[in-house]
């Protein structure tokens, strides 16, 4: 808790610097900014952190955080889930940031720190707990638009939520439309996780931990075109010890 008495939320991204791709960098700033703005509206004292500062720095700077959000970004280095590079649509890898976020997710589960994962954040949670990833969903995947400007890569598709799951209760429906831009997905599920949402093609879109307040979604509730209220509900869950990842 901060000196002012407000609960503290760490919003953790892979890196703050993407000078090689200004268009992508600008869009990430918009998405992360939306998360921060909504969190502040909900009364959180927000700290924005970059994981590429390294594991020791990230764990130290989040040691007293009341809750965590791990946001989207680059592909996780496949070495962390026992696979090789060279797959289709492979992004650059930020191994230092990966190691730091994986350690942070494991500590959150151990300490029962509320955590919400968004897109890459879901994959971080899964890999941190021993899971693996489908490295590419194919050229014509409905989960991302290809060959378009960066602001148009997100697509809309439905997700079927498990009845009685936290995410279903939070969003108030068994089927929700989501904004999505991912070319990877959960393969083997990490220890302690359960699947609570799937796309119509069967790919995992939401996971929750069986007893830690960790929930992750593979989509982007913070996108400007996301259905109204999704980000509010998912961030709001952190206040009661229910967490989400995407």
Tab-separated table of N, CA and C in Angstrom, residues 32-172:
chain	number	residue	atom	x	y	z
A	32	UNK	N	-1.153	0.218	-23.168
A	32	UNK	CA	-0.704	0.267	-21.780
A	32	UNK	C	-1.279	1.508	-21.092
A	33	UNK	N	-1.327	2.609	-21.810
A	33	UNK	CA	-1.908	3.829	-21.249
A	33	UNK	C	-3.361	3.649	-20.848
A	34	UNK	N	-4.110	2.880	-21.622
A	34	UNK	CA	-5.510	2.624	-21.284
A	34	UNK	C	-5.633	1.822	-19.993
A	35	UNK	N	-4.738	0.841	-19.814
A	35	UNK	CA	-4.737	0.058	-18.570
A	35	UNK	C	-4.457	0.967	-17.381
A	36	UNK	N	-3.445	1.801	-17.514
A	36	UNK	CA	-3.054	2.680	-16.412
A	36	UNK	C	-4.165	3.677	-16.088
A	37	UNK	N	-4.765	4.249	-17.112
A	37	UNK	CA	-5.825	5.232	-16.883
A	37	UNK	C	-7.020	4.614	-16.159
A	38	UNK	N	-7.418	3.421	-16.581
A	38	UNK	CA	-8.550	2.757	-15.930
A	38	UNK	C	-8.202	2.399	-14.484
A	39	UNK	N	-6.981	1.910	-14.266
A	39	UNK	CA	-6.571	1.548	-12.911
A	39	UNK	C	-6.583	2.770	-11.994
A	40	UNK	N	-6.098	3.880	-12.484
A	40	UNK	CA	-6.104	5.096	-11.669
A	40	UNK	C	-7.519	5.571	-11.395
A	41	UNK	N	-8.401	5.423	-12.383
A	41	UNK	CA	-9.805	5.768	-12.164
A	41	UNK	C	-10.414	4.920	-11.049
A	42	UNK	N	-9.904	3.702	-10.893
A	42	UNK	CA	-10.402	2.810	-9.851
A	42	UNK	C	-9.711	3.021	-8.506
A	43	UNK	N	-8.798	3.985	-8.446
A	43	UNK	CA	-8.179	4.327	-7.186
A	43	UNK	C	-6.837	3.692	-6.898
A	44	UNK	N	-6.273	2.983	-7.872
A	44	UNK	CA	-4.966	2.377	-7.671
A	44	UNK	C	-3.858	3.419	-7.762
A	45	UNK	N	-2.824	3.262	-6.951
A	45	UNK	CA	-1.561	3.985	-7.139
A	45	UNK	C	-0.714	3.126	-8.069
A	46	UNK	N	-0.536	3.571	-9.312
A	46	UNK	CA	0.045	2.739	-10.363
A	46	UNK	C	1.520	3.043	-10.562
A	47	UNK	N	2.314	1.978	-10.670
A	47	UNK	CA	3.710	2.077	-11.078
A	47	UNK	C	3.877	1.298	-12.377
A	48	UNK	N	4.487	1.934	-13.361
A	48	UNK	CA	4.729	1.282	-14.652
A	48	UNK	C	6.178	0.814	-14.696
A	49	UNK	N	6.375	-0.467	-14.960
A	49	UNK	CA	7.705	-1.052	-14.904
A	49	UNK	C	8.019	-1.829	-16.184
A	50	UNK	N	9.294	-1.838	-16.568
A	50	UNK	CA	9.760	-2.600	-17.728
A	50	UNK	C	10.589	-3.783	-17.257
A	51	UNK	N	10.242	-4.971	-17.717
A	51	UNK	CA	10.907	-6.192	-17.260
A	51	UNK	C	12.314	-6.346	-17.807
A	52	UNK	N	12.660	-5.615	-18.861
A	52	UNK	CA	14.005	-5.770	-19.408
A	52	UNK	C	15.062	-5.104	-18.537
A	53	UNK	N	14.667	-4.538	-17.405
A	53	UNK	CA	15.640	-4.091	-16.414
A	53	UNK	C	16.270	-5.287	-15.697
A	54	UNK	N	15.632	-6.460	-15.814
A	54	UNK	CA	16.194	-7.669	-15.235
A	54	UNK	C	15.376	-8.212	-14.076
A	55	UNK	N	15.590	-9.497	-13.805
A	55	UNK	CA	14.807	-10.199	-12.784
A	55	UNK	C	14.974	-9.586	-11.402
A	56	UNK	N	16.201	-9.349	-10.983
A	56	UNK	CA	16.422	-8.824	-9.636
A	56	UNK	C	15.742	-7.483	-9.446
A	57	UNK	N	15.891	-6.595	-10.425
A	57	UNK	CA	15.292	-5.270	-10.323
A	57	UNK	C	13.767	-5.350	-10.297
A	58	UNK	N	13.192	-6.187	-11.161
A	58	UNK	CA	11.735	-6.276	-11.223
A	58	UNK	C	11.158	-6.854	-9.929
A	59	UNK	N	11.767	-7.904	-9.422
A	59	UNK	CA	11.262	-8.494	-8.184
A	59	UNK	C	11.394	-7.520	-7.015
A	60	UNK	N	12.461	-6.789	-6.995
A	60	UNK	CA	12.646	-5.816	-5.917
A	60	UNK	C	11.620	-4.694	-6.014
A	61	UNK	N	11.409	-4.179	-7.207
A	61	UNK	CA	10.523	-3.026	-7.379
A	61	UNK	C	9.046	-3.390	-7.230
A	62	UNK	N	8.720	-4.664	-7.321
A	62	UNK	CA	7.324	-5.099	-7.137
A	62	UNK	C	7.116	-5.808	-5.802
A	63	UNK	N	8.119	-5.809	-4.965
A	63	UNK	CA	8.054	-6.585	-3.727
A	63	UNK	C	6.869	-6.189	-2.849
A	64	UNK	N	6.530	-4.908	-2.822
A	64	UNK	CA	5.428	-4.468	-1.974
A	64	UNK	C	4.135	-4.197	-2.716
A	65	UNK	N	4.057	-4.568	-3.981
A	65	UNK	CA	2.853	-4.285	-4.765
A	65	UNK	C	1.669	-5.112	-4.280
A	66	UNK	N	0.504	-4.475	-4.200
A	66	UNK	CA	-0.701	-5.182	-3.790
A	66	UNK	C	-1.267	-6.055	-4.904
A	67	UNK	N	-1.002	-5.685	-6.159
A	67	UNK	CA	-1.509	-6.451	-7.296
A	67	UNK	C	-0.641	-6.158	-8.514
A	68	UNK	N	-0.779	-7.005	-9.529
A	68	UNK	CA	0.070	-6.930	-10.717
A	68	UNK	C	-0.762	-7.063	-11.983
A	69	UNK	N	-0.343	-6.377	-13.026
A	69	UNK	CA	-0.862	-6.606	-14.373
A	69	UNK	C	0.337	-6.840	-15.281
A	70	UNK	N	0.340	-7.949	-16.008
A	70	UNK	CA	1.368	-8.220	-17.006
A	70	UNK	C	0.716	-8.043	-18.367
A	71	UNK	N	1.199	-7.072	-19.131
A	71	UNK	CA	0.544	-6.686	-20.379
A	71	UNK	C	1.182	-7.385	-21.578
A	72	UNK	N	0.696	-7.047	-22.772
A	72	UNK	CA	1.112	-7.726	-23.990
A	72	UNK	C	2.475	-7.299	-24.484
A	73	UNK	N	2.931	-7.968	-25.549
A	73	UNK	CA	4.239	-7.663	-26.122
A	73	UNK	C	4.751	-8.795	-26.986
A	74	UNK	N	6.071	-8.876	-27.064
A	74	UNK	CA	6.738	-9.814	-27.963
A	74	UNK	C	6.552	-11.277	-27.544
A	75	UNK	N	6.868	-12.192	-28.489
A	75	UNK	CA	6.865	-13.628	-28.197
A	75	UNK	C	7.861	-13.944	-27.078
A	76	UNK	N	7.521	-14.915	-26.251
A	76	UNK	CA	8.448	-15.420	-25.245
A	76	UNK	C	9.528	-16.245	-25.954
A	77	UNK	N	10.769	-16.104	-25.511
A	77	UNK	CA	11.860	-16.908	-26.058
A	77	UNK	C	11.500	-18.389	-25.907
A	78	UNK	N	11.473	-19.147	-27.015
A	78	UNK	CA	11.034	-20.542	-26.936
A	78	UNK	C	11.906	-21.423	-26.053
A	79	UNK	N	13.126	-20.992	-25.763
A	79	UNK	CA	13.983	-21.776	-24.872
A	79	UNK	C	13.335	-21.941	-23.499
A	80	UNK	N	12.462	-21.010	-23.107
A	80	UNK	CA	11.838	-21.081	-21.787
A	80	UNK	C	10.718	-22.118	-21.714
A	81	UNK	N	10.267	-22.612	-22.865
A	81	UNK	CA	9.287	-23.698	-22.822
A	81	UNK	C	9.751	-24.904	-23.639
A	82	UNK	N	11.071	-25.046	-23.772
A	82	UNK	CA	11.650	-26.242	-24.356
A	82	UNK	C	11.485	-26.394	-25.843
A	83	UNK	N	11.372	-25.277	-26.566
A	83	UNK	CA	11.189	-25.336	-28.017
A	83	UNK	C	12.305	-24.558	-28.710
A	84	UNK	N	12.269	-24.576	-30.034
A	84	UNK	CA	13.293	-23.903	-30.833
A	84	UNK	C	12.703	-22.722	-31.584
A	85	UNK	N	13.577	-21.818	-32.017
A	85	UNK	CA	13.156	-20.702	-32.843
A	85	UNK	C	13.019	-21.106	-34.304
A	86	UNK	N	12.774	-20.108	-35.147
A	86	UNK	CA	12.645	-20.372	-36.568
A	86	UNK	C	11.235	-20.659	-37.022
A	87	UNK	N	10.238	-20.380	-36.177
A	87	UNK	CA	8.837	-20.638	-36.531
A	87	UNK	C	8.252	-19.452	-37.309
A	88	UNK	N	7.110	-19.664	-37.905
A	88	UNK	CA	6.468	-18.626	-38.716
A	88	UNK	C	6.071	-17.423	-37.867
A	89	UNK	N	6.245	-16.245	-38.429
A	89	UNK	CA	5.845	-14.983	-37.796
A	89	UNK	C	6.539	-14.740	-36.458
A	90	UNK	N	7.715	-15.298	-36.293
A	90	UNK	CA	8.462	-15.138	-35.042
A	90	UNK	C	8.833	-13.673	-34.823
A	91	UNK	N	8.588	-13.170	-33.630
A	91	UNK	CA	8.990	-11.812	-33.294
A	91	UNK	C	10.404	-11.837	-32.717
A	92	UNK	N	10.938	-10.677	-32.414
A	92	UNK	CA	12.191	-10.643	-31.672
A	92	UNK	C	11.925	-11.170	-30.258
A	93	UNK	N	12.968	-11.630	-29.607
A	93	UNK	CA	12.834	-12.151	-28.251
A	93	UNK	C	13.620	-11.281	-27.279
A	94	UNK	N	13.054	-11.106	-26.093
A	94	UNK	CA	13.669	-10.304	-25.043
A	94	UNK	C	13.881	-11.217	-23.842
A	95	UNK	N	14.960	-12.003	-23.906
A	95	UNK	CA	15.165	-13.068	-22.923
A	95	UNK	C	15.272	-12.543	-21.497
A	96	UNK	N	15.886	-11.385	-21.307
A	96	UNK	CA	16.008	-10.821	-19.960
A	96	UNK	C	14.629	-10.469	-19.415
A	97	UNK	N	13.804	-9.849	-20.241
A	97	UNK	CA	12.448	-9.509	-19.825
A	97	UNK	C	11.620	-10.760	-19.563
A	98	UNK	N	11.789	-11.765	-20.409
A	98	UNK	CA	11.061	-13.027	-20.211
A	98	UNK	C	11.380	-13.624	-18.845
A	99	UNK	N	12.667	-13.735	-18.541
A	99	UNK	CA	13.079	-14.333	-17.273
A	99	UNK	C	12.502	-13.569	-16.092
A	100	UNK	N	12.496	-12.241	-16.190
A	100	UNK	CA	11.991	-11.419	-15.098
A	100	UNK	C	10.488	-11.607	-14.908
A	101	UNK	N	9.729	-11.597	-16.005
A	101	UNK	CA	8.278	-11.751	-15.883
A	101	UNK	C	7.900	-13.169	-15.451
A	102	UNK	N	8.628	-14.160	-15.910
A	102	UNK	CA	8.361	-15.539	-15.476
A	102	UNK	C	8.582	-15.675	-13.975
A	103	UNK	N	9.658	-15.078	-13.474
A	103	UNK	CA	9.921	-15.120	-12.033
A	103	UNK	C	8.843	-14.380	-11.260
A	104	UNK	N	8.395	-13.256	-11.790
A	104	UNK	CA	7.346	-12.477	-11.143
A	104	UNK	C	6.046	-13.265	-11.056
A	105	UNK	N	5.679	-13.951	-12.145
A	105	UNK	CA	4.444	-14.744	-12.143
A	105	UNK	C	4.531	-15.886	-11.145
A	106	UNK	N	5.681	-16.560	-11.088
A	106	UNK	CA	5.834	-17.651	-10.118
A	106	UNK	C	5.717	-17.133	-8.681
A	107	UNK	N	6.321	-15.978	-8.416
A	107	UNK	CA	6.232	-15.418	-7.069
A	107	UNK	C	4.801	-15.002	-6.739
A	108	UNK	N	4.081	-14.483	-7.718
A	108	UNK	CA	2.689	-14.099	-7.477
A	108	UNK	C	1.858	-15.306	-7.055
A	109	UNK	N	2.081	-16.431	-7.711
A	109	UNK	CA	1.345	-17.643	-7.338
A	109	UNK	C	1.743	-18.080	-5.933
A	110	UNK	N	3.031	-18.072	-5.633
A	110	UNK	CA	3.503	-18.497	-4.319
A	110	UNK	C	2.968	-17.608	-3.210
A	111	UNK	N	2.930	-16.299	-3.460
A	111	UNK	CA	2.505	-15.341	-2.437
A	111	UNK	C	0.999	-15.086	-2.457
A	112	UNK	N	0.332	-15.601	-3.467
A	112	UNK	CA	-1.090	-15.331	-3.660
A	112	UNK	C	-1.339	-13.838	-3.900
A	113	UNK	N	-0.461	-13.231	-4.691
A	113	UNK	CA	-0.636	-11.836	-5.090
A	113	UNK	C	-1.579	-11.769	-6.280
A	114	UNK	N	-2.644	-10.974	-6.224
A	114	UNK	CA	-3.552	-10.870	-7.372
A	114	UNK	C	-2.812	-10.442	-8.645
A	115	UNK	N	-3.057	-11.168	-9.720
A	115	UNK	CA	-2.384	-10.887	-10.988
A	115	UNK	C	-3.367	-11.023	-12.130
A	116	UNK	N	-3.350	-10.041	-12.995
A	116	UNK	CA	-4.120	-10.074	-14.243
A	116	UNK	C	-3.140	-10.128	-15.397
A	117	UNK	N	-3.293	-11.101	-16.284
A	117	UNK	CA	-2.445	-11.213	-17.465
A	117	UNK	C	-3.226	-10.862	-18.720
A	118	UNK	N	-2.598	-10.116	-19.601
A	118	UNK	CA	-3.220	-9.705	-20.866
A	118	UNK	C	-2.344	-10.168	-22.024
A	119	UNK	N	-2.888	-11.012	-22.887
A	119	UNK	CA	-2.234	-11.506	-24.104
A	119	UNK	C	-0.907	-12.185	-23.778
A	120	UNK	N	0.232	-11.549	-24.005
A	120	UNK	CA	1.510	-12.122	-23.598
A	120	UNK	C	1.471	-12.482	-22.111
A	121	UNK	N	0.747	-11.697	-21.328
A	121	UNK	CA	0.647	-11.970	-19.901
A	121	UNK	C	0.081	-13.341	-19.602
A	122	UNK	N	-0.888	-13.789	-20.385
A	122	UNK	CA	-1.410	-15.147	-20.217
A	122	UNK	C	-0.326	-16.162	-20.536
A	123	UNK	N	0.398	-15.935	-21.586
A	123	UNK	CA	1.447	-16.883	-21.980
A	123	UNK	C	2.575	-16.910	-20.950
A	124	UNK	N	2.894	-15.765	-20.356
A	124	UNK	CA	3.887	-15.720	-19.280
A	124	UNK	C	3.438	-16.577	-18.109
A	125	UNK	N	2.197	-16.438	-17.690
A	125	UNK	CA	1.679	-17.232	-16.571
A	125	UNK	C	1.757	-18.721	-16.896
A	126	UNK	N	1.351	-19.080	-18.105
A	126	UNK	CA	1.355	-20.489	-18.478
A	126	UNK	C	2.765	-21.072	-18.499
A	127	UNK	N	3.697	-20.377	-19.137
A	127	UNK	CA	5.068	-20.871	-19.228
A	127	UNK	C	5.737	-20.865	-17.849
A	128	UNK	N	5.450	-19.868	-17.032
A	128	UNK	CA	6.030	-19.805	-15.692
A	128	UNK	C	5.685	-21.038	-14.868
A	129	UNK	N	4.518	-21.612	-15.125
A	129	UNK	CA	4.054	-22.771	-14.370
A	129	UNK	C	4.286	-24.084	-15.113
A	130	UNK	N	5.178	-24.055	-16.100
A	130	UNK	CA	5.590	-25.277	-16.786
A	130	UNK	C	4.836	-25.593	-18.050
A	131	UNK	N	3.987	-24.690	-18.518
A	131	UNK	CA	3.233	-24.927	-19.735
A	131	UNK	C	4.027	-24.620	-20.990
A	132	UNK	N	3.451	-24.950	-22.139
A	132	UNK	CA	4.090	-24.708	-23.429
A	132	UNK	C	3.133	-23.942	-24.340
A	133	UNK	N	3.651	-23.547	-25.505
A	133	UNK	CA	2.876	-22.732	-26.431
A	133	UNK	C	2.813	-23.347	-27.821
A	134	UNK	N	1.679	-23.164	-28.491
A	134	UNK	CA	1.592	-23.348	-29.938
A	134	UNK	C	2.314	-22.155	-30.542
A	135	UNK	N	3.350	-22.401	-31.336
A	135	UNK	CA	4.209	-21.298	-31.755
A	135	UNK	C	3.620	-20.416	-32.845
A	136	UNK	N	2.736	-20.945	-33.662
A	136	UNK	CA	2.091	-20.113	-34.670
A	136	UNK	C	0.758	-20.747	-35.046
A	137	UNK	N	-0.284	-19.927	-35.095
A	137	UNK	CA	-1.633	-20.421	-35.372
A	137	UNK	C	-1.953	-20.477	-36.860
A	138	UNK	N	-0.989	-20.109	-37.701
A	138	UNK	CA	-1.206	-20.248	-39.139
A	138	UNK	C	-1.458	-18.925	-39.831
A	139	UNK	N	-1.287	-18.949	-41.129
A	139	UNK	CA	-1.364	-17.742	-41.940
A	139	UNK	C	-2.743	-17.108	-41.917
A	140	UNK	N	-3.777	-17.923	-41.795
A	140	UNK	CA	-5.143	-17.406	-41.887
A	140	UNK	C	-5.886	-17.541	-40.564
A	141	UNK	N	-5.169	-17.402	-39.483
A	141	UNK	CA	-5.771	-17.495	-38.159
A	141	UNK	C	-6.786	-16.372	-37.938
A	142	UNK	N	-7.931	-16.683	-37.319
A	142	UNK	CA	-8.914	-15.645	-37.010
A	142	UNK	C	-8.540	-14.803	-35.800
A	143	UNK	N	-7.368	-15.066	-35.208
A	143	UNK	CA	-6.978	-14.370	-33.979
A	143	UNK	C	-6.145	-13.113	-34.228
A	144	UNK	N	-5.800	-12.842	-35.489
A	144	UNK	CA	-5.024	-11.644	-35.804
A	144	UNK	C	-5.227	-11.299	-37.277
A	145	UNK	N	-5.256	-10.010	-37.588
A	145	UNK	CA	-5.305	-9.562	-38.978
A	145	UNK	C	-3.877	-9.364	-39.483
A	146	UNK	N	-3.588	-9.882	-40.661
A	146	UNK	CA	-2.237	-9.765	-41.221
A	146	UNK	C	-2.238	-8.849	-42.446
A	147	UNK	N	-1.098	-8.247	-42.710
A	147	UNK	CA	-0.953	-7.403	-43.887
A	147	UNK	C	-1.686	-6.087	-43.797
A	148	UNK	N	-1.895	-5.599	-42.566
A	148	UNK	CA	-2.602	-4.336	-42.353
A	148	UNK	C	-1.760	-3.454	-41.440
A	149	UNK	N	-2.038	-2.146	-41.378
A	149	UNK	CA	-1.321	-1.286	-40.427
A	149	UNK	C	-1.524	-1.773	-38.993
A	150	UNK	N	-0.547	-1.495	-38.132
A	150	UNK	CA	-0.574	-1.985	-36.755
A	150	UNK	C	-1.894	-1.690	-36.039
A	151	UNK	N	-2.474	-0.494	-36.149
A	151	UNK	CA	-3.731	-0.251	-35.425
A	151	UNK	C	-4.902	-1.115	-35.890
A	152	UNK	N	-4.715	-1.829	-37.015
A	152	UNK	CA	-5.797	-2.664	-37.543
A	152	UNK	C	-5.544	-4.159	-37.358
A	153	UNK	N	-4.486	-4.537	-36.629
A	153	UNK	CA	-4.177	-5.962	-36.502
A	153	UNK	C	-5.159	-6.693	-35.589
A	154	UNK	N	-5.796	-5.968	-34.672
A	154	UNK	CA	-6.741	-6.637	-33.788
A	154	UNK	C	-8.012	-6.998	-34.530
A	155	UNK	N	-8.491	-8.192	-34.249
A	155	UNK	CA	-9.729	-8.674	-34.841
A	155	UNK	C	-10.733	-8.971	-33.739
A	156	UNK	N	-11.990	-9.112	-34.096
A	156	UNK	CA	-13.030	-9.414	-33.115
A	156	UNK	C	-13.535	-10.839	-33.325
A	157	UNK	N	-13.603	-11.604	-32.255
A	157	UNK	CA	-14.172	-12.953	-32.330
A	157	UNK	C	-14.786	-13.308	-30.980
A	158	UNK	N	-15.670	-14.284	-30.946
A	158	UNK	CA	-16.289	-14.667	-29.672
A	158	UNK	C	-15.396	-15.588	-28.845
A	159	UNK	N	-15.619	-15.584	-27.544
A	159	UNK	CA	-14.987	-16.527	-26.625
A	159	UNK	C	-16.080	-17.163	-25.787
A	160	UNK	N	-16.012	-18.479	-25.669
A	160	UNK	CA	-16.963	-19.228	-24.857
A	160	UNK	C	-16.360	-19.430	-23.479
A	161	UNK	N	-17.017	-18.915	-22.443
A	161	UNK	CA	-16.512	-18.960	-21.080
A	161	UNK	C	-17.149	-20.103	-20.298
A	162	UNK	N	-16.356	-20.711	-19.415
A	162	UNK	CA	-16.852	-21.814	-18.605
A	162	UNK	C	-17.863	-21.308	-17.579
A	163	UNK	N	-19.025	-21.929	-17.502
A	163	UNK	CA	-20.016	-21.531	-16.494
A	163	UNK	C	-19.434	-21.635	-15.081
A	164	UNK	N	-19.679	-20.624	-14.275
A	164	UNK	CA	-19.195	-20.639	-12.906
A	164	UNK	C	-17.758	-20.194	-12.729
A	165	UNK	N	-17.049	-19.926	-13.828
A	165	UNK	CA	-15.664	-19.465	-13.730
A	165	UNK	C	-15.628	-18.013	-13.261
A	166	UNK	N	-14.470	-17.590	-12.763
A	166	UNK	CA	-14.335	-16.196	-12.331
A	166	UNK	C	-14.562	-15.241	-13.490
A	167	UNK	N	-13.962	-15.556	-14.629
A	167	UNK	CA	-14.062	-14.634	-15.756
A	167	UNK	C	-15.497	-14.539	-16.263
A	168	UNK	N	-16.235	-15.629	-16.235
A	168	UNK	CA	-17.634	-15.590	-16.632
A	168	UNK	C	-18.448	-14.725	-15.677
A	169	UNK	N	-18.187	-14.873	-14.390
A	169	UNK	CA	-18.892	-14.051	-13.402
A	169	UNK	C	-18.544	-12.580	-13.551
A	170	UNK	N	-17.278	-12.295	-13.815
A	170	UNK	CA	-16.847	-10.905	-13.961
A	170	UNK	C	-17.491	-10.236	-15.161
A	171	UNK	N	-17.578	-10.972	-16.283
A	171	UNK	CA	-18.078	-10.383	-17.520
A	171	UNK	C	-19.570	-10.600	-17.713
A	172	UNK	N	-20.170	-11.395	-16.836
A	172	UNK	CA	-21.615	-11.509	-16.805
A	172	UNK	C	-22.238	-12.239	-17.968
